[in-house]
Amino acid sequence: MRLSRRTASLSLAAALVLTLAHEAVPRTQTAAPHARVPDAREETGPFGAACRVRVTGPEVTAYCHNPYPETDRVSLHVECVRWWDIDTDSAPVAAGPAQTVRLKGRCWKEVGGAWVSHRRGS
């Protein structure tokens, strides 16, 4: 009688594992066709100034050159290492077509990171 209870328990455990494994498999669904919404960049063409960021001690300098016909509003963001040192974000500067702009920022002590953000401008 013990053998049959053990066999039944193993069979039940195997069935439970297979059921749970089946439920865990993601089911694929076919998506309904929909209209494609074009990306804003596709409509207006290439965009964005090429920027070089240089960190020298606590000072950060970024040079951004815009080779495209649309204005790029660039901002410099500086993250400082020390908790008491204030991170800064510069005001947006318009980099017009074929124009190079310089952005500057600094920390009191070490710079943890620096990057430039881009926005379409007028």
GROMACS .gro file of C-alpha atoms in nm:
model
  122
    1MET     CA    1   0.000   0.000   0.000
    2ARG     CA    2   0.292   0.236   0.069
    3LEU     CA    3   0.426   0.201  -0.280
    4SER     CA    4   0.099   0.305  -0.441
    5ARG     CA    5   0.063   0.615  -0.218
    6ARG     CA    6   0.418   0.715  -0.302
    7THR     CA    7   0.355   0.660  -0.672
    8ALA     CA    8   0.035   0.866  -0.650
    9SER     CA    9   0.218   1.148  -0.469
   10LEU     CA   10   0.495   1.153  -0.731
   11SER     CA   11   0.240   1.155  -1.012
   12LEU     CA   12   0.052   1.441  -0.850
   13ALA     CA   13   0.375   1.638  -0.797
   14ALA     CA   14   0.479   1.586  -1.160
   15ALA     CA   15   0.136   1.699  -1.282
   16LEU     CA   16   0.156   2.011  -1.063
   17VAL     CA   17   0.504   2.099  -1.193
   18LEU     CA   18   0.393   2.056  -1.555
   19THR     CA   19   0.084   2.270  -1.496
   20LEU     CA   20   0.283   2.550  -1.332
   21ALA     CA   21   0.546   2.535  -1.606
   22HIS     CA   22   0.274   2.563  -1.871
   23GLU     CA   23   0.125   2.868  -1.697
   24ALA     CA   24   0.467   3.036  -1.679
   25VAL     CA   25   0.521   3.020  -2.058
   26PRO     CA   26   0.423   3.352  -2.216
   27ARG     CA   27   0.150   3.327  -2.473
   28THR     CA   28   0.202   3.506  -2.801
   29GLN     CA   29  -0.081   3.719  -2.924
   30THR     CA   30  -0.121   3.860  -3.268
   31ALA     CA   31  -0.140   4.235  -3.265
   32ALA     CA   32  -0.421   4.404  -3.446
   33PRO     CA   33  -0.304   4.619  -3.736
   34HIS     CA   34  -0.284   4.988  -3.653
   35ALA     CA   35  -0.180   5.311  -3.815
   36ARG     CA   36   0.189   5.395  -3.775
   37VAL     CA   37   0.257   5.725  -3.602
   38PRO     CA   38   0.575   5.879  -3.746
   39ASP     CA   39   0.848   5.990  -3.509
   40ALA     CA   40   0.895   6.370  -3.491
   41ARG     CA   41   1.259   6.330  -3.602
   42GLU     CA   42   1.154   6.146  -3.916
   43GLU     CA   43   0.937   6.437  -4.023
   44THR     CA   44   1.199   6.709  -3.981
   45GLY     CA   45   1.518   6.522  -4.069
   46PRO     CA   46   1.851   6.499  -3.884
   47PHE     CA   47   1.893   6.703  -3.570
   48GLY     CA   48   2.138   6.758  -3.284
   49ALA     CA   49   2.464   6.936  -3.228
   50ALA     CA   50   2.781   6.730  -3.180
   51CYS     CA   51   2.923   6.810  -2.835
   52ARG     CA   52   3.263   6.755  -2.674
   53VAL     CA   53   3.273   6.773  -2.294
   54ARG     CA   54   3.605   6.834  -2.115
   55VAL     CA   55   3.650   6.806  -1.737
   56THR     CA   56   3.958   6.977  -1.592
   57GLY     CA   57   3.963   6.948  -1.212
   58PRO     CA   58   3.642   7.108  -1.086
   59GLU     CA   59   3.567   7.288  -1.415
   60VAL     CA   60   3.362   7.158  -1.709
   61THR     CA   61   3.364   7.302  -2.061
   62ALA     CA   62   3.149   7.179  -2.349
   63TYR     CA   63   3.179   7.281  -2.713
   64CYS     CA   64   2.874   7.203  -2.929
   65HIS     CA   65   2.872   7.242  -3.308
   66ASN     CA   66   2.541   7.224  -3.493
   67PRO     CA   67   2.587   7.110  -3.856
   68TYR     CA   68   2.211   7.097  -3.927
   69PRO     CA   69   1.973   7.369  -4.052
   70GLU     CA   70   1.750   7.354  -3.741
   71THR     CA   71   1.842   7.531  -3.414
   72ASP     CA   72   1.944   7.306  -3.123
   73ARG     CA   73   1.897   7.438  -2.769
   74VAL     CA   74   2.176   7.276  -2.565
   75SER     CA   75   2.217   7.271  -2.185
   76LEU     CA   76   2.514   7.158  -1.977
   77HIS     CA   77   2.444   6.939  -1.673
   78VAL     CA   78   2.715   6.893  -1.409
   79GLU     CA   79   2.694   6.637  -1.128
   80CYS     CA   80   2.934   6.684  -0.837
   81VAL     CA   81   3.086   6.401  -0.631
   82ARG     CA   82   3.049   6.554  -0.284
   83TRP     CA   83   2.703   6.543  -0.124
   84TRP     CA   84   2.728   6.906  -0.018
   85ASP     CA   85   2.841   7.029  -0.359
   86ILE     CA   86   2.548   7.157  -0.565
   87ASP     CA   87   2.482   6.995  -0.904
   88THR     CA   88   2.408   7.249  -1.179
   89ASP     CA   89   2.208   7.272  -1.501
   90SER     CA   90   2.284   7.560  -1.736
   91ALA     CA   91   2.022   7.766  -1.911
   92PRO     CA   92   1.955   7.647  -2.267
   93VAL     CA   93   2.177   7.809  -2.529
   94ALA     CA   94   2.068   7.825  -2.894
   95ALA     CA   95   2.316   7.666  -3.132
   96GLY     CA   96   2.203   7.785  -3.473
   97PRO     CA   97   2.289   7.624  -3.807
   98ALA     CA   98   2.668   7.591  -3.858
   99GLN     CA   99   2.731   7.754  -3.520
  100THR     CA  100   2.955   7.642  -3.233
  101VAL     CA  101   2.868   7.738  -2.875
  102ARG     CA  102   3.064   7.701  -2.551
  103LEU     CA  103   2.902   7.601  -2.222
  104LYS     CA  104   3.081   7.616  -1.885
  105GLY     CA  105   3.005   7.475  -1.541
  106ARG     CA  106   3.190   7.378  -1.226
  107CYS     CA  107   3.185   7.208  -0.887
  108TRP     CA  108   3.368   7.323  -0.574
  109LYS     CA  109   3.553   6.993  -0.560
  110GLU     CA  110   3.545   6.686  -0.791
  111VAL     CA  111   3.312   6.645  -1.089
  112GLY     CA  112   3.117   6.318  -1.089
  113GLY     CA  113   2.970   6.350  -1.435
  114ALA     CA  114   2.880   6.599  -1.706
  115TRP     CA  115   2.657   6.576  -2.012
  116VAL     CA  116   2.471   6.792  -2.262
  117SER     CA  117   2.098   6.773  -2.332
  118HIS     CA  118   1.938   6.879  -2.662
  119ARG     CA  119   1.599   7.035  -2.745
  120ARG     CA  120   1.458   7.157  -3.070
  121GLY     CA  121   1.452   7.534  -3.065
  122SER     CA  122   1.323   7.824  -3.263
   0.00000   0.00000   0.00000
